[in-house]
mmCIF file of C-alpha atoms in Angstrom:
data_model
loop_
_atom_site.group_PDB
_atom_site.id
_atom_site.type_symbol
_atom_site.label_atom_id
_atom_site.label_comp_id
_atom_site.label_asym_id
_atom_site.label_seq_id
_atom_site.Cartn_x
_atom_site.Cartn_y
_atom_site.Cartn_z
ATOM 1 C CA MET W 1 -3.794 -19.958 -19.322
ATOM 2 C CA SER W 2 -0.038 -19.354 -18.935
ATOM 3 C CA ALA W 3 1.891 -20.237 -15.667
ATOM 4 C CA THR W 4 2.529 -16.625 -15.089
ATOM 5 C CA THR W 5 -1.316 -15.802 -15.147
ATOM 6 C CA THR W 6 -2.110 -18.592 -12.673
ATOM 7 C CA ILE W 7 0.502 -17.403 -10.311
ATOM 8 C CA GLN W 8 -0.937 -13.767 -10.545
ATOM 9 C CA LEU W 9 -4.426 -15.260 -9.855
ATOM 10 C CA PHE W 10 -3.285 -16.781 -6.598
ATOM 11 C CA VAL W 11 -1.550 -13.495 -5.642
ATOM 12 C CA PHE W 12 -4.583 -11.771 -6.249
ATOM 13 C CA LEU W 13 -6.746 -14.191 -4.277
ATOM 14 C CA LEU W 14 -4.412 -14.132 -1.171
ATOM 15 C CA ALA W 15 -3.898 -10.263 -1.173
ATOM 16 C CA GLY W 16 -7.517 -9.820 -1.416
ATOM 17 C CA PHE W 17 -8.151 -11.927 1.558
ATOM 18 C CA VAL W 18 -5.521 -10.121 3.631
ATOM 19 C CA GLY W 19 -7.317 -6.745 2.604
ATOM 20 C CA MET W 20 -10.599 -8.137 3.942
ATOM 21 C CA GLN W 21 -9.252 -9.538 7.137
ATOM 22 C CA ALA W 22 -6.781 -6.383 7.915
ATOM 23 C CA ILE W 23 -9.586 -3.981 8.491
ATOM 24 C CA ASN W 24 -12.131 -6.401 9.790
ATOM 25 C CA ARG W 25 -14.196 -4.838 12.754
ATOM 26 C CA ILE W 26 -12.762 -1.369 12.131
ATOM 27 C CA PRO W 27 -14.132 1.257 14.689
ATOM 28 C CA PRO W 28 -16.491 3.903 13.109
ATOM 29 C CA LEU W 29 -14.036 6.473 14.312
ATOM 30 C CA LEU W 30 -11.664 5.348 11.547
ATOM 31 C CA HIS W 31 -13.991 4.947 8.685
ATOM 32 C CA THR W 32 -13.127 8.336 6.974
ATOM 33 C CA PRO W 33 -9.306 8.293 7.588
ATOM 34 C CA LEU W 34 -9.203 4.678 6.107
ATOM 35 C CA MET W 35 -11.146 5.706 3.030
ATOM 36 C CA ALA W 36 -8.696 8.764 2.813
ATOM 37 C CA ALA W 37 -5.672 6.504 3.145
ATOM 38 C CA THR W 38 -6.859 3.705 0.873
ATOM 39 C CA ASN W 39 -7.443 6.519 -1.668
ATOM 40 C CA ALA W 40 -3.988 7.438 -1.565
ATOM 41 C CA ILE W 41 -2.786 3.862 -1.760
ATOM 42 C CA SER W 42 -4.970 3.386 -4.917
ATOM 43 C CA GLY W 43 -2.544 5.964 -6.456
ATOM 44 C CA ILE W 44 -0.408 2.731 -6.930
ATOM 45 C CA SER W 45 -1.309 2.996 -10.605
ATOM 46 C CA LEU W 46 1.475 5.605 -10.867
ATOM 47 C CA VAL W 47 3.621 2.461 -10.959
ATOM 48 C CA ALA W 48 2.174 1.558 -14.455
ATOM 49 C CA SER W 49 1.848 5.253 -15.418
ATOM 50 C CA LEU W 50 5.489 5.753 -14.855
ATOM 51 C CA VAL W 51 6.327 2.642 -17.014
ATOM 52 C CA LEU W 52 4.219 4.073 -20.026
ATOM 53 C CA ALA W 53 5.399 7.650 -19.866
ATOM 54 C CA GLY W 54 9.078 6.729 -19.856
ATOM 55 C CA SER W 55 8.829 3.962 -22.468
ATOM 56 C CA ASN W 56 9.309 6.236 -25.548
ATOM 57 C CA GLU W 57 6.666 4.273 -27.580
ATOM 58 C CA GLY W 58 5.342 7.007 -29.556
ATOM 59 C CA ASP W 59 3.902 10.392 -28.876
ATOM 60 C CA LEU W 60 0.431 9.039 -27.863
ATOM 61 C CA ALA W 61 1.821 6.827 -25.335
ATOM 62 C CA THR W 62 4.169 9.580 -23.988
ATOM 63 C CA VAL W 63 1.221 12.158 -23.757
ATOM 64 C CA LEU W 64 -1.357 9.821 -22.071
ATOM 65 C CA GLY W 65 1.464 8.392 -19.776
ATOM 66 C CA THR W 66 2.488 12.049 -18.747
ATOM 67 C CA ILE W 67 -1.015 12.930 -17.847
ATOM 68 C CA ALA W 68 -1.595 9.798 -16.000
ATOM 69 C CA VAL W 69 1.599 10.355 -13.826
ATOM 70 C CA ALA W 70 0.463 13.759 -13.029
ATOM 71 C CA CYS W 71 -2.978 12.424 -11.944
ATOM 72 C CA ALA W 72 -1.742 9.522 -9.866
ATOM 73 C CA VAL W 73 0.821 12.077 -8.053
ATOM 74 C CA ALA W 74 -1.897 14.263 -7.401
ATOM 75 C CA ASN W 75 -3.988 11.635 -5.949
ATOM 76 C CA ILE W 76 -0.830 10.198 -3.776
ATOM 77 C CA VAL W 77 0.267 13.596 -2.403
ATOM 78 C CA GLY W 78 -3.266 14.761 -1.968
ATOM 79 C CA GLY W 79 -4.450 11.529 -0.372
ATOM 80 C CA PHE W 80 -1.518 11.139 2.027
ATOM 81 C CA LEU W 81 -1.623 15.073 3.074
ATOM 82 C CA ILE W 82 -5.248 14.793 3.948
ATOM 83 C CA THR W 83 -5.088 11.456 5.822
ATOM 84 C CA ASP W 84 -2.307 13.045 7.937
ATOM 85 C CA ARG W 85 -4.344 16.132 8.557
ATOM 86 C CA MET W 86 -7.377 14.010 9.509
ATOM 87 C CA LEU W 87 -5.408 11.737 11.941
ATOM 88 C CA ALA W 88 -3.383 14.528 13.434
ATOM 89 C CA MET W 89 -6.829 15.869 14.765
ATOM 90 C CA PHE W 90 -7.258 12.489 16.792
ATOM 91 C CA LYS W 91 -3.717 12.902 18.559
ATOM 92 C CA ARG W 92 -4.766 15.792 20.897
ATOM 93 C CA THR W 93 -7.311 13.596 22.588
ATOM 94 C CA PRO W 94 -5.386 11.909 25.561
ATOM 95 C CA THR W 95 -8.219 9.605 26.951
ATOM 96 C CA ALA W 96 -10.366 6.941 25.295
ATOM 97 C CA THR W 97 -13.707 8.805 26.221
ATOM 98 C CA GLU W 98 -12.409 12.040 24.526
ATOM 99 C CA ALA W 99 -11.292 9.935 21.329
ATOM 100 C CA GLN W 100 -14.718 8.432 21.412
ATOM 101 C CA GLN W 101 -16.402 12.107 21.210
ATOM 102 C CA VAL W 102 -13.864 13.141 18.349
ATOM 103 C CA GLY W 103 -15.005 9.947 16.710
ATOM 104 C CA ASP W 104 -18.625 10.642 16.967
ATOM 105 C CA GLY W 105 -18.014 14.154 15.342
ATOM 106 C CA ALA W 106 -15.936 12.554 12.712
ATOM 107 C CA SER W 107 -18.701 9.995 11.758
ATOM 108 C CA SER W 108 -21.464 12.598 11.911
ATOM 109 C CA VAL W 109 -19.416 14.479 9.105
ATOM 110 C CA THR W 110 -19.209 11.419 7.226
ATOM 111 C CA LYS W 111 -23.175 10.694 7.596
ATOM 112 C CA SER W 112 -24.035 14.596 6.727
ATOM 113 C CA MET F 1 19.887 -8.784 -11.923
ATOM 114 C CA ILE F 2 18.103 -5.265 -11.904
ATOM 115 C CA GLU F 3 14.865 -7.316 -12.458
ATOM 116 C CA THR F 4 15.494 -9.345 -9.321
ATOM 117 C CA LEU F 5 16.312 -6.081 -7.361
ATOM 118 C CA ILE F 6 12.989 -4.685 -8.463
ATOM 119 C CA GLN F 7 10.980 -7.674 -7.578
ATOM 120 C CA LEU F 8 12.678 -7.667 -3.946
ATOM 121 C CA ALA F 9 11.685 -3.930 -3.563
ATOM 122 C CA TYR F 10 8.075 -4.850 -4.669
ATOM 123 C CA LEU F 11 8.059 -7.579 -1.946
ATOM 124 C CA LEU F 12 9.210 -5.280 0.548
ATOM 125 C CA ALA F 13 6.502 -2.502 -0.494
ATOM 126 C CA ALA F 14 3.913 -5.155 -0.434
ATOM 127 C CA PHE F 15 4.943 -6.018 3.082
ATOM 128 C CA PHE F 16 4.685 -2.237 4.160
ATOM 129 C CA PHE F 17 1.418 -2.045 2.508
ATOM 130 C CA ILE F 18 -0.096 -4.945 4.404
ATOM 131 C CA MET F 19 1.293 -3.870 7.816
ATOM 132 C CA ALA F 20 0.051 -0.199 6.990
ATOM 133 C CA LEU F 21 -3.524 -1.587 6.662
ATOM 134 C CA ARG F 22 -3.364 -3.520 9.628
ATOM 135 C CA ALA F 23 -2.229 -0.326 11.778
ATOM 136 C CA LEU F 24 -4.794 1.792 10.143
ATOM 137 C CA GLY F 25 -7.453 -0.321 11.715
ATOM 138 C CA ARG F 26 -6.736 0.755 15.253
ATOM 139 C CA PRO F 27 -6.867 4.421 16.511
ATOM 140 C CA GLU F 28 -3.690 4.287 18.380
ATOM 141 C CA SER F 29 -1.734 3.136 15.450
ATOM 142 C CA ALA F 30 -3.368 4.634 12.681
ATOM 143 C CA ARG F 31 -0.928 7.374 11.947
ATOM 144 C CA ARG F 32 1.876 5.089 11.880
ATOM 145 C CA GLY F 33 -0.197 3.033 9.310
ATOM 146 C CA MET F 34 -0.379 5.818 6.937
ATOM 147 C CA GLN F 35 3.370 6.579 7.314
ATOM 148 C CA LEU F 36 3.984 2.937 6.431
ATOM 149 C CA ALA F 37 1.742 3.121 3.442
ATOM 150 C CA ALA F 38 3.629 6.225 2.223
ATOM 151 C CA PHE F 39 6.957 4.434 2.597
ATOM 152 C CA GLY F 40 5.699 1.380 1.080
ATOM 153 C CA MET F 41 4.692 3.726 -1.851
ATOM 154 C CA ALA F 42 7.815 5.407 -2.182
ATOM 155 C CA VAL F 43 9.692 2.147 -2.236
ATOM 156 C CA ALA F 44 7.435 0.729 -5.126
ATOM 157 C CA VAL F 45 7.841 3.939 -6.930
ATOM 158 C CA LEU F 46 11.744 4.139 -6.667
ATOM 159 C CA ALA F 47 11.970 0.563 -7.717
ATOM 160 C CA THR F 48 9.726 1.156 -10.694
ATOM 161 C CA LEU F 49 12.206 3.880 -11.982
ATOM 162 C CA LEU F 50 14.734 1.235 -12.498
ATOM 163 C CA HIS F 51 12.031 -0.857 -14.777
ATOM 164 C CA ALA F 52 13.642 -1.792 -18.293
ATOM 165 C CA ARG F 53 10.972 -0.424 -20.206
ATOM 166 C CA ILE F 54 11.607 3.310 -18.971
ATOM 167 C CA VAL F 55 14.182 4.630 -21.332
ATOM 168 C CA SER F 56 13.583 8.729 -20.884
ATOM 169 C CA TYR F 57 12.833 10.517 -17.662
ATOM 170 C CA GLU F 58 12.039 13.905 -18.632
ATOM 171 C CA TRP F 59 8.230 13.583 -19.111
ATOM 172 C CA LEU F 60 8.175 11.437 -15.820
ATOM 173 C CA ALA F 61 9.528 14.568 -13.938
ATOM 174 C CA VAL F 62 7.162 16.852 -15.845
ATOM 175 C CA GLY F 63 4.212 14.710 -14.798
ATOM 176 C CA ALA F 64 5.228 14.310 -11.313
ATOM 177 C CA MET F 65 5.648 17.878 -10.849
ATOM 178 C CA ILE F 66 2.280 18.953 -12.214
ATOM 179 C CA GLY F 67 0.836 16.227 -10.010
ATOM 180 C CA ALA F 68 2.511 17.487 -7.007
ATOM 181 C CA VAL F 69 1.334 21.167 -7.751
ATOM 182 C CA VAL F 70 -2.184 20.030 -8.215
ATOM 183 C CA GLY F 71 -2.237 17.523 -5.092
ATOM 184 C CA TYR F 72 -0.712 19.811 -2.465
ATOM 185 C CA PRO F 73 -3.651 22.229 -2.423
ATOM 186 C CA LEU F 74 -6.063 19.307 -2.600
ATOM 187 C CA GLY F 75 -4.380 17.952 0.550
ATOM 188 C CA MET F 76 -3.675 21.087 2.587
ATOM 189 C CA TRP F 77 -6.336 23.844 1.627
ATOM 190 C CA VAL F 78 -9.680 21.901 1.561
ATOM 191 C CA PRO F 79 -11.595 22.276 4.797
ATOM 192 C CA MET F 80 -12.360 19.081 7.082
ATOM 193 C CA THR F 81 -15.976 19.503 6.530
ATOM 194 C CA ALA F 82 -15.502 19.004 2.763
ATOM 195 C CA MET F 83 -13.621 15.816 3.368
ATOM 196 C CA PRO F 84 -15.677 13.127 1.292
ATOM 197 C CA GLN F 85 -15.957 15.276 -1.852
ATOM 198 C CA ARG F 86 -12.194 15.725 -1.804
ATOM 199 C CA ILE F 87 -11.702 12.048 -1.390
ATOM 200 C CA ALA F 88 -14.136 11.772 -4.466
ATOM 201 C CA LEU F 89 -12.299 14.305 -6.552
ATOM 202 C CA SER F 90 -8.943 12.444 -5.688
ATOM 203 C CA HIS F 91 -10.441 9.038 -6.779
ATOM 204 C CA ALA F 92 -11.400 10.443 -10.049
ATOM 205 C CA PHE F 93 -7.545 11.424 -10.454
ATOM 206 C CA GLY F 94 -6.342 7.945 -9.557
ATOM 207 C CA ALA F 95 -8.849 6.245 -11.855
ATOM 208 C CA LEU F 96 -8.178 8.587 -14.448
ATOM 209 C CA ALA F 97 -4.502 7.484 -14.425
ATOM 210 C CA ALA F 98 -5.593 3.926 -14.635
ATOM 211 C CA THR F 99 -7.733 4.327 -17.527
ATOM 212 C CA LEU F 100 -5.291 6.503 -19.603
ATOM 213 C CA VAL F 101 -2.551 3.620 -18.893
ATOM 214 C CA GLY F 102 -5.154 1.208 -20.202
ATOM 215 C CA VAL F 103 -5.792 3.168 -23.596
ATOM 216 C CA GLY F 104 -2.142 3.925 -24.029
ATOM 217 C CA GLU F 105 -1.230 0.282 -23.496
ATOM 218 C CA TYR F 106 -3.961 -0.959 -25.910
ATOM 219 C CA THR F 107 -3.026 1.702 -28.782
ATOM 220 C CA HIS F 108 0.762 0.818 -28.439
ATOM 221 C CA ASN F 109 0.243 -3.004 -28.717
ATOM 222 C CA ALA F 110 -2.504 -2.476 -31.316
ATOM 223 C CA ALA F 111 0.131 -0.578 -33.534
ATOM 224 C CA THR F 112 2.854 -3.207 -32.943
ATOM 225 C CA GLY F 113 0.272 -6.047 -33.552
ATOM 226 C CA SER F 114 1.075 -7.700 -30.140
ATOM 227 C CA LEU F 115 -2.289 -8.106 -28.521
ATOM 228 C CA ALA F 116 -3.316 -11.276 -27.145
ATOM 229 C CA GLY F 117 -6.730 -12.525 -25.743
ATOM 230 C CA GLY F 118 -5.925 -12.507 -22.075
ATOM 231 C CA HIS F 119 -3.835 -9.231 -22.180
ATOM 232 C CA VAL F 120 -6.770 -7.116 -23.852
ATOM 233 C CA LEU F 121 -9.425 -8.783 -21.357
ATOM 234 C CA ALA F 122 -7.052 -7.278 -18.626
ATOM 235 C CA LEU F 123 -6.948 -3.876 -20.303
ATOM 236 C CA GLY F 124 -10.567 -4.104 -21.128
ATOM 237 C CA LEU F 125 -11.393 -4.587 -17.231
ATOM 238 C CA GLU F 126 -8.898 -1.818 -16.491
ATOM 239 C CA VAL F 127 -10.886 1.005 -18.538
ATOM 240 C CA LEU F 128 -14.137 -0.549 -17.400
ATOM 241 C CA PHE F 129 -13.544 -0.115 -13.669
ATOM 242 C CA GLY F 130 -11.178 2.925 -14.357
ATOM 243 C CA GLY F 131 -13.839 4.783 -16.457
ATOM 244 C CA LEU F 132 -16.757 4.143 -14.191
ATOM 245 C CA THR F 133 -14.815 5.254 -11.390
ATOM 246 C CA VAL F 134 -13.711 8.588 -12.976
ATOM 247 C CA THR F 135 -17.450 9.605 -13.931
ATOM 248 C CA GLY F 136 -18.905 8.138 -10.671
ATOM 249 C CA SER F 137 -16.298 9.967 -8.636
ATOM 250 C CA LEU F 138 -17.043 13.079 -10.390
ATOM 251 C CA MET F 139 -20.931 12.775 -9.888
ATOM 252 C CA ALA F 140 -20.176 11.938 -6.140
ATOM 253 C CA PHE F 141 -18.164 15.229 -6.009
ATOM 254 C CA GLY F 142 -20.939 17.179 -7.622
ATOM 255 C CA LYS F 143 -23.595 15.893 -5.454
ATOM 256 C CA LEU F 144 -21.615 16.499 -2.417
ATOM 257 C CA GLN F 145 -20.444 19.894 -3.429
ATOM 258 C CA GLU F 146 -24.112 20.433 -4.196
ATOM 259 C CA ILE F 147 -23.263 21.424 -7.955
ATOM 260 C CA LEU F 148 -25.720 18.724 -8.886
ATOM 261 C CA PRO F 149 -29.049 18.055 -7.158
ATOM 262 C CA GLY F 150 -28.373 15.945 -4.084
ATOM 263 C CA ARG F 151 -31.718 14.016 -4.116
ATOM 264 C CA PRO F 152 -31.659 10.550 -5.853
ATOM 265 C CA LEU F 153 -32.682 11.106 -9.532
ATOM 266 C CA THR F 154 -34.485 7.944 -11.381
ATOM 267 C CA PHE F 155 -36.058 7.614 -14.581
ATOM 268 C CA ARG F 156 -38.324 4.999 -16.205
ATOM 269 C CA GLY F 157 -36.518 2.013 -17.300
ATOM 270 C CA GLN F 158 -33.182 2.934 -15.458
ATOM 271 C CA ASN F 159 -32.872 -0.506 -14.210
ATOM 272 C CA THR F 160 -33.236 -2.101 -17.675
ATOM 273 C CA MET F 161 -30.723 0.403 -18.876
ATOM 274 C CA ASN F 162 -28.288 -0.659 -16.535
ATOM 275 C CA LEU F 163 -28.784 -4.257 -17.156
ATOM 276 C CA VAL F 164 -28.548 -3.699 -20.961
ATOM 277 C CA LEU F 165 -25.159 -1.818 -20.379
ATOM 278 C CA LEU F 166 -23.855 -4.534 -18.256
ATOM 279 C CA ALA F 167 -24.727 -7.212 -20.768
ATOM 280 C CA ALA F 168 -23.044 -4.987 -23.294
ATOM 281 C CA ALA F 169 -19.930 -4.702 -21.124
ATOM 282 C CA VAL F 170 -19.758 -8.631 -20.730
ATOM 283 C CA ILE F 171 -20.090 -9.356 -24.482
ATOM 284 C CA GLY F 172 -17.736 -6.679 -25.552
ATOM 285 C CA LEU F 173 -15.166 -8.281 -22.981
ATOM 286 C CA GLY F 174 -15.822 -11.596 -24.752
ATOM 287 C CA TRP F 175 -15.412 -10.161 -28.166
ATOM 288 C CA LEU F 176 -12.269 -8.468 -27.210
ATOM 289 C CA ILE F 177 -10.652 -11.855 -26.228
ATOM 290 C CA VAL F 178 -11.825 -13.370 -29.424
ATOM 291 C CA SER F 179 -10.714 -10.768 -31.845
ATOM 292 C CA PRO F 180 -8.338 -8.419 -29.829
ATOM 293 C CA ASN F 181 -7.644 -5.857 -32.657
ATOM 294 C CA GLU F 182 -11.162 -4.522 -32.894
ATOM 295 C CA VAL F 183 -10.401 -0.914 -31.888
ATOM 296 C CA TRP F 184 -14.017 0.057 -31.789
ATOM 297 C CA VAL F 185 -15.022 -2.488 -29.298
ATOM 298 C CA PHE F 186 -12.297 -1.289 -27.084
ATOM 299 C CA ALA F 187 -13.643 2.290 -27.477
ATOM 300 C CA ALA F 188 -17.157 1.127 -26.970
ATOM 301 C CA MET F 189 -15.931 -0.567 -23.661
ATOM 302 C CA LEU F 190 -14.710 2.835 -22.482
ATOM 303 C CA ALA F 191 -17.894 4.788 -23.620
ATOM 304 C CA ILE F 192 -20.042 2.056 -21.592
ATOM 305 C CA ALA F 193 -17.707 2.582 -18.545
ATOM 306 C CA VAL F 194 -18.276 6.336 -18.538
ATOM 307 C CA LEU F 195 -21.902 6.034 -18.944
ATOM 308 C CA VAL F 196 -22.295 3.334 -16.119
ATOM 309 C CA GLY F 197 -20.252 5.424 -13.717
ATOM 310 C CA ILE F 198 -23.130 8.331 -14.179
ATOM 311 C CA LEU F 199 -25.928 5.955 -14.155
ATOM 312 C CA PHE F 200 -24.857 4.175 -10.887
ATOM 313 C CA VAL F 201 -24.531 7.384 -8.899
ATOM 314 C CA LEU F 202 -27.721 9.258 -10.459
ATOM 315 C CA PRO F 203 -30.118 7.137 -8.189
ATOM 316 C CA ILE F 204 -28.135 7.638 -4.794
ATOM 317 C CA GLY F 205 -29.047 10.508 -2.547
ATOM 318 C CA GLY F 206 -26.281 12.964 -1.290
ATOM 319 C CA ALA F 207 -26.474 11.729 2.416
ATOM 320 C CA ASP F 208 -25.372 7.935 1.171
ATOM 321 C CA MET F 209 -22.556 9.515 -0.953
ATOM 322 C CA PRO F 210 -19.634 8.593 1.547
ATOM 323 C CA VAL F 211 -20.513 4.822 0.986
ATOM 324 C CA VAL F 212 -20.520 5.341 -2.736
ATOM 325 C CA VAL F 213 -17.172 7.098 -2.572
ATOM 326 C CA SER F 214 -15.648 4.158 -0.509
ATOM 327 C CA LEU F 215 -17.225 1.585 -3.147
ATOM 328 C CA LEU F 216 -15.718 3.734 -5.696
ATOM 329 C CA ASN F 217 -12.170 3.346 -3.944
ATOM 330 C CA SER F 218 -12.966 -0.514 -4.440
ATOM 331 C CA TYR F 219 -13.287 -0.211 -8.062
ATOM 332 C CA ALA F 220 -10.170 1.966 -8.380
ATOM 333 C CA GLY F 221 -8.299 -0.703 -6.596
ATOM 334 C CA LEU F 222 -9.674 -3.546 -8.982
ATOM 335 C CA ALA F 223 -8.712 -1.227 -12.057
ATOM 336 C CA ALA F 224 -5.053 -1.279 -10.632
ATOM 337 C CA VAL F 225 -5.399 -5.167 -10.294
ATOM 338 C CA ALA F 226 -6.319 -5.339 -13.887
ATOM 339 C CA THR F 227 -3.515 -3.182 -14.812
ATOM 340 C CA GLY F 228 -1.142 -5.620 -12.978
ATOM 341 C CA PHE F 229 -2.319 -8.477 -14.914
ATOM 342 C CA ALA F 230 -2.098 -6.400 -18.197
ATOM 343 C CA ILE F 231 1.639 -5.422 -17.554
ATOM 344 C CA ASP F 232 2.814 -8.398 -15.545
ATOM 345 C CA ASN F 233 3.365 -6.555 -12.271
ATOM 346 C CA ASN F 234 2.901 -7.950 -8.933
ATOM 347 C CA ILE F 235 2.853 -4.913 -6.870
ATOM 348 C CA LEU F 236 -0.241 -3.407 -8.678
ATOM 349 C CA ILE F 237 -1.949 -6.934 -8.065
ATOM 350 C CA ILE F 238 -1.321 -6.956 -4.591
ATOM 351 C CA VAL F 239 -1.942 -3.331 -3.484
ATOM 352 C CA GLY F 240 -4.874 -3.124 -5.955
ATOM 353 C CA ALA F 241 -6.427 -6.362 -4.374
ATOM 354 C CA LEU F 242 -5.683 -4.885 -0.671
ATOM 355 C CA ASP F 243 -7.359 -1.710 -1.902
ATOM 356 C CA GLY F 244 -10.141 -3.165 -3.659
ATOM 357 C CA LEU F 245 -11.233 -5.772 -0.941
ATOM 358 C CA SER F 246 -10.850 -3.467 1.981
ATOM 359 C CA GLY F 247 -12.691 -0.580 0.161
ATOM 360 C CA PHE F 248 -15.493 -3.291 -0.295
ATOM 361 C CA ILE F 249 -15.613 -4.184 3.270
ATOM 362 C CA LEU F 250 -15.323 -0.563 4.520
ATOM 363 C CA SER F 251 -18.294 0.505 2.434
ATOM 364 C CA ILE F 252 -20.456 -2.543 4.095
ATOM 365 C CA ALA F 253 -19.332 -1.434 7.547
ATOM 366 C CA MET F 254 -20.204 2.231 6.783
ATOM 367 C CA SER F 255 -23.463 1.101 5.747
ATOM 368 C CA LYS F 256 -23.983 -0.731 8.916
ATOM 369 C CA ALA F 257 -22.785 2.467 10.807
ATOM 370 C CA MET F 258 -25.666 4.228 9.508
ATOM 371 C CA ASN F 259 -28.152 1.382 10.345
ATOM 372 C CA ARG F 260 -28.767 0.576 6.412
ATOM 373 C CA SER F 261 -28.133 -2.392 4.686
ATOM 374 C CA PHE F 262 -25.640 -2.183 1.724
ATOM 375 C CA ALA F 263 -28.105 -3.023 -0.963
ATOM 376 C CA ASN F 264 -30.538 -0.650 0.572
ATOM 377 C CA VAL F 265 -27.802 2.278 0.061
ATOM 378 C CA LEU F 266 -27.177 1.266 -3.594
ATOM 379 C CA PHE F 267 -30.718 0.545 -4.819
ATOM 380 C CA GLY F 268 -32.817 1.983 -2.202
ATOM 381 C CA ALA F 269 -33.988 4.812 -4.465
ATOM 382 C CA PHE F 270 -35.616 2.451 -6.835
ATOM 383 C CA GLY F 271 -37.650 1.064 -4.125
ATOM 384 C CA SER F 272 -38.760 4.434 -2.821
ATOM 385 C CA ALA F 273 -39.435 5.535 -6.561
ATOM 386 C CA GLU F 274 -41.534 2.407 -7.062
ATOM 387 C CA ALA F 275 -43.474 2.681 -3.838
ATOM 388 C CA GLY F 276 -44.087 6.563 -4.536
ATOM 389 C CA GLY F 277 -45.073 6.173 -8.064
#
């Protein structure tokens, strides 16, 4: 195993741990928005798609890369817009009790 | 010099993504968290445009434009009640991107004869996670949209079949490490992934689908991690790991919020089918 791979494994381990800890004990109110936001974040595969589409490594690579770029951009644009719309609904609730009521509504949508 | 600049930008992007995830966990800062994530994404994408392998930009622009045209209605015109299935559809897009990159990288490297064992292992895992997320998400979308029947579908020998497919995938990965140039093994991995995605969602009822969508999010993240290992890209590994593990924790938390155990959501249909029959 090369030194680069070893370091990458460490990076993976530590980043995974951060991912686990960062959203620990998240209130049910935020389950659906977080799911939408991490969905948008998973569009990070755009980075790899861009490299493949622009690398000029033959027609197949360009075609696959271009479709991949389109898919990843659709994921990112759609994901962030929908998260924003969802979170904008929470904004109009000034008190904690009202936010809780909205939360119950949101989580019942999740369950249905 | 430019390579250093890219890596520093990736470091900055990783910082934004981690802060974003933290902020998303609290109602008062959730919206700022989303903005931080979007900013981190912008930094990562702009830095990638400087990558040494990118020599022409016209197809990038074409792809990005098509993506924006498809993504905008997905984000703005879908009613709030249709949220879980829209997220599932968006997953299918993101995972399809990862899968296509895996296939593209494999065929390119196979043509130049520069496939190494570890590299192909990463590409194999990428199409495996990517492929099962694509079909799994489409299945989840179909069930939530009621295109497909929402009730759990089970058939005899389903468990055995899943185990056989899993074993085949593990053997296939091992095979690719030993002889990376076997194209048909790589194609078989893709076929297995597509099949596993369908079979995995089939026995789960429509009401439990949001948990599955969240779990598929986790798989999409792991596909991004595998891509990162395959093309030596740290931002893919970091963000993929953040996404993968947070998605996993989130699906467990969602099961708990429904007073169900995680295992019960994923495999509950088998228990009830056995009890019923």
